[in-house]
Amino acid sequence: MTVRWGLIGASTIARQFMIDAIRNQRDGEVAAVMSSSPERAAAYAKENGIRAAFSTLPDLLAADIDAVYISTTNELHLEQALAAAKAGKHVLCEKPLTLTTADARRIVEACREAGVVIGTNHHLRNAGAHRAMREAIAAGRIGKPIAARVFHSVYLPENLQGWRIARPEAGGGVVLDITVHDADTLRFVLDDDPVEIAAFTQSAGMAGGGLEGGAMCVWRFKSGVIAQSHEGFTTKYAGTGFEVHGTEGSLFAKDVMTQKPAGTVVLRTAAGEEELTFDREDLYTRALRAFHAAIHGEGRPAATGEDGVWSLACAEAALESARTRSAVKIEPGI
Ligand code: NDP
């Protein structure tokens, strides 16, 4: 059975990655797109070979579609996800699910009540590099994990220097944009949940309107692992990485906090250094495959709605920590 997708949002991420990811599935069809502007909807549909274009949500939800992919600006996700669930459509929603953890829980609850699948598009847990790290840790190859470091400060490409750096009401800022991904990737790689976070943020030159363009966070996990993460919009040459250090070994991943199936992972132990091998499948294609399987009753999305609540709870706590200058407990409430 083909899964017919309706795109909510004529966005860059859909154009660059998600349309292809849907079309890469044996049973995936991009059936319709919705934009708030009829002209943009029509132009986007034409440019991307999508047969139907709509400019209102009720029209899209009344069309012949089975699932929606929501990639509008962040303040719109809540209303759109609730309406889609009510209409009986499966929901794959971009991160952050909403602007507050409480609202994110409402989406998860609405999807549960409607009996539809809800997933959060945290792509990084689909990367071969992150799965290789998680498997190495689970297999005991670094002994007992002690600490992790995430390097995820990038330079925002010019075409994305819009609402992210100018519109607080749209959920701009680096914490809602990138710290949420780091939260999810740390949880996935460590197979552990964070309990507390302390964050410093900065404006760093690009973000306006009181928004932060850089953040440094310190995390404590249930197991006792501590972690640090650096997120940014304004560092052109920093590169990205992810390290986990344990009693018997350390993992060093380089260039892995990205949308591409890229990078390297090296395991260093008493035996020396070993480069881990992993598959290079497109992250979003893998995520879509898991989502389709979940629709067909097999397994769960790669990142569930609950995972989206968790990552937003971390981001919300980080922002509160930066504001109050104190460590804040992370309480997803699920
Ligand atoms: P865009 O800025 O490309 O699109 C967001 C919205 O902006 C669109 O829905 C569209 O509204 C409007 N828009 C786009 N282009 C124009 C234009 N030329 N003129 C006027 N309005 C325009 O956002 P992104 O693709 O960067 O991000 C969308 C969502 O996806 C966010 O929630 C973000 O956090 C998430 N994201 C996730 C990534 C991941 O890897 N998981 C990566 C990047 C983003 P309309 O639909 O009404 O036309």
XYZ file of N, CA and C and ligand atoms in Angstrom, residues 7-18 33-38 40-41 44 55 69-77 80 93-97 120-124 159-160 162-164 167 170-171 176-178 180-181 258-259 284, ligand 1:
222
model
N 2.790 17.462 2.127
C 3.813 18.298 2.764
C 3.141 19.546 3.334
N 3.289 19.766 4.607
C 2.795 21.007 5.214
C 4.004 21.925 5.354
N 4.094 22.901 4.449
C 5.253 23.791 4.438
C 6.049 23.620 3.170
N 6.184 24.725 2.411
C 7.007 24.722 1.202
C 8.422 25.108 1.636
N 9.093 24.169 2.264
C 10.336 24.504 2.988
C 11.589 24.073 2.243
N 12.709 24.562 2.752
C 14.023 24.190 2.212
C 14.333 22.731 2.526
N 14.084 22.316 3.767
C 14.429 20.940 4.159
C 13.654 19.911 3.337
N 12.389 20.209 3.046
C 11.614 19.265 2.219
C 12.225 19.189 0.824
N 12.548 20.376 0.273
C 13.104 20.414 -1.094
C 14.462 19.718 -1.157
N 15.295 19.972 -0.120
C 16.660 19.451 -0.184
C 16.754 17.960 0.162
N 15.916 17.502 1.086
C 16.082 16.127 1.578
C 14.824 15.264 1.596
N 13.697 15.820 2.060
C 12.578 14.938 2.410
C 11.782 14.439 1.204
N 1.340 19.434 -1.644
C 2.085 20.383 -0.803
C 1.152 21.514 -0.410
N 1.362 22.025 0.785
C 0.592 23.186 1.245
C 1.538 24.307 1.652
N 1.257 25.484 1.155
C 1.979 26.688 1.571
C 0.920 27.706 1.962
N 1.294 28.661 2.811
C 0.308 29.682 3.175
C 0.035 30.624 2.006
N 0.913 30.572 0.999
C 0.712 31.419 -0.182
C 0.360 30.547 -1.388
N -0.784 30.822 -2.045
C -1.166 30.004 -3.213
C -0.099 30.021 -4.302
N 3.175 30.466 -3.932
C 4.351 29.664 -3.537
C 4.003 28.174 -3.601
N 2.779 27.828 -3.220
C 2.368 26.416 -3.275
C 2.456 25.912 -4.707
N 6.113 25.768 -5.955
C 6.848 24.678 -5.289
C 6.418 23.329 -5.870
N -3.411 25.910 -0.374
C -2.943 27.025 0.457
C -3.707 27.102 1.779
N 3.966 15.554 6.467
C 5.305 15.926 6.938
C 5.261 17.423 7.202
N 5.450 17.812 8.460
C 5.319 19.216 8.852
C 6.706 19.860 8.932
N 6.967 20.820 8.053
C 8.258 21.517 8.116
C 8.065 23.014 7.906
N 7.046 23.535 8.555
C 6.848 24.981 8.603
C 7.730 25.553 9.715
N 7.655 26.861 9.928
C 8.390 27.427 11.050
C 7.789 26.896 12.364
N 8.594 26.907 13.410
C 8.295 26.095 14.590
C 6.995 26.446 15.326
N 6.585 27.717 15.256
C 5.386 28.112 16.014
C 4.120 27.544 15.407
N 4.213 27.038 14.160
C 3.026 26.530 13.457
C 2.812 25.027 13.637
N 3.854 24.333 14.135
C 3.774 22.867 14.190
C 2.599 22.373 15.034
N -0.904 22.597 13.387
C -0.939 21.749 12.191
C -0.925 20.267 12.557
N 6.797 15.148 12.156
C 6.932 16.584 12.428
C 8.393 16.959 12.612
N 8.727 18.127 12.118
C 10.088 18.629 12.324
C 10.309 19.002 13.789
N 11.571 19.026 14.143
C 11.985 19.483 15.452
C 12.097 20.978 15.434
N 11.967 21.691 16.518
C 11.330 21.221 17.740
C 9.848 20.977 17.460
N 9.260 19.979 18.126
C 7.853 19.656 17.857
C 6.982 20.894 18.007
N 9.342 12.304 15.173
C 10.059 13.586 15.163
C 11.238 13.437 14.210
N 11.460 14.441 13.367
C 12.505 14.265 12.348
C 13.906 14.586 12.883
N 14.303 13.839 13.906
C 15.692 13.918 14.385
C 16.515 12.969 13.525
N 17.142 13.541 12.492
C 17.807 12.697 11.497
C 19.080 12.031 12.007
N 19.754 12.665 12.990
C 21.115 12.221 13.309
C 21.189 10.799 13.860
N 21.085 31.198 2.824
C 19.653 31.000 2.522
C 18.839 30.617 3.766
N 19.518 30.277 4.851
C 18.788 29.952 6.086
C 18.886 31.068 7.125
N 17.231 33.507 7.987
C 15.942 34.204 8.028
C 15.357 34.148 9.421
N 14.211 33.425 9.556
C 13.497 33.382 10.836
C 14.349 32.836 11.976
N 15.296 31.940 11.678
C 16.123 31.347 12.739
C 16.897 32.393 13.550
N 13.433 35.864 14.337
C 12.044 35.807 14.807
C 11.875 34.895 16.015
N 8.792 32.779 16.113
C 8.738 31.608 15.226
C 9.578 30.456 15.771
N 10.145 30.665 16.951
C 10.975 29.612 17.537
C 12.387 29.625 16.988
N 16.748 25.997 20.098
C 15.624 25.241 19.515
C 16.019 24.626 18.178
N 17.033 25.187 17.537
C 17.428 24.668 16.226
C 18.417 23.508 16.336
N 19.452 23.671 17.159
C 20.532 22.663 17.148
C 20.666 21.912 18.479
N 18.426 20.865 20.355
C 17.466 19.758 20.343
C 18.068 18.522 19.653
N 18.808 18.739 18.564
C 19.445 17.604 17.874
C 20.518 16.969 18.763
N 25.862 16.344 10.896
C 25.560 16.893 9.581
C 24.362 16.165 8.976
N 23.843 16.717 7.894
C 22.696 16.080 7.243
C 23.129 14.970 6.290
N 17.817 10.620 6.000
C 16.377 10.879 5.932
C 15.642 9.711 5.260
P 12.339 27.443 5.506
O 12.666 28.803 5.981
O 12.919 26.987 4.225
O 10.751 27.250 5.406
C 9.916 27.536 6.489
C 8.687 28.275 6.000
O 9.076 29.521 5.502
C 7.977 27.556 4.877
O 6.991 26.692 5.387
C 7.406 28.687 4.036
O 6.064 28.985 4.396
C 8.243 29.890 4.424
N 9.068 30.259 3.262
C 10.012 29.518 2.658
N 10.541 30.182 1.628
C 9.910 31.366 1.583
C 10.006 32.511 0.746
N 10.860 32.551 -0.292
N 9.218 33.564 0.999
C 8.357 33.535 2.037
N 8.224 32.483 2.851
C 8.978 31.422 2.629
O 12.669 26.468 6.715
P 13.607 25.205 6.875
O 13.405 24.204 5.818
O 14.984 25.661 7.098
O 13.021 24.634 8.277
C 11.688 24.202 8.377
C 11.510 23.303 9.589
O 12.364 22.170 9.467
C 11.853 23.932 10.939
O 11.007 23.393 11.910
C 13.284 23.472 11.185
O 13.602 23.426 12.570
C 13.258 22.091 10.572
N 14.550 21.634 10.023
C 14.979 20.382 10.333
C 16.118 19.867 9.821
C 16.495 18.446 10.119
O 17.505 17.997 9.619
N 15.733 17.709 10.881
C 16.993 20.679 8.955
C 16.430 21.977 8.636
C 15.251 22.419 9.161
P 4.880 28.384 3.532
O 4.944 26.900 3.726
O 3.670 28.999 4.126
O 5.138 28.744 2.111
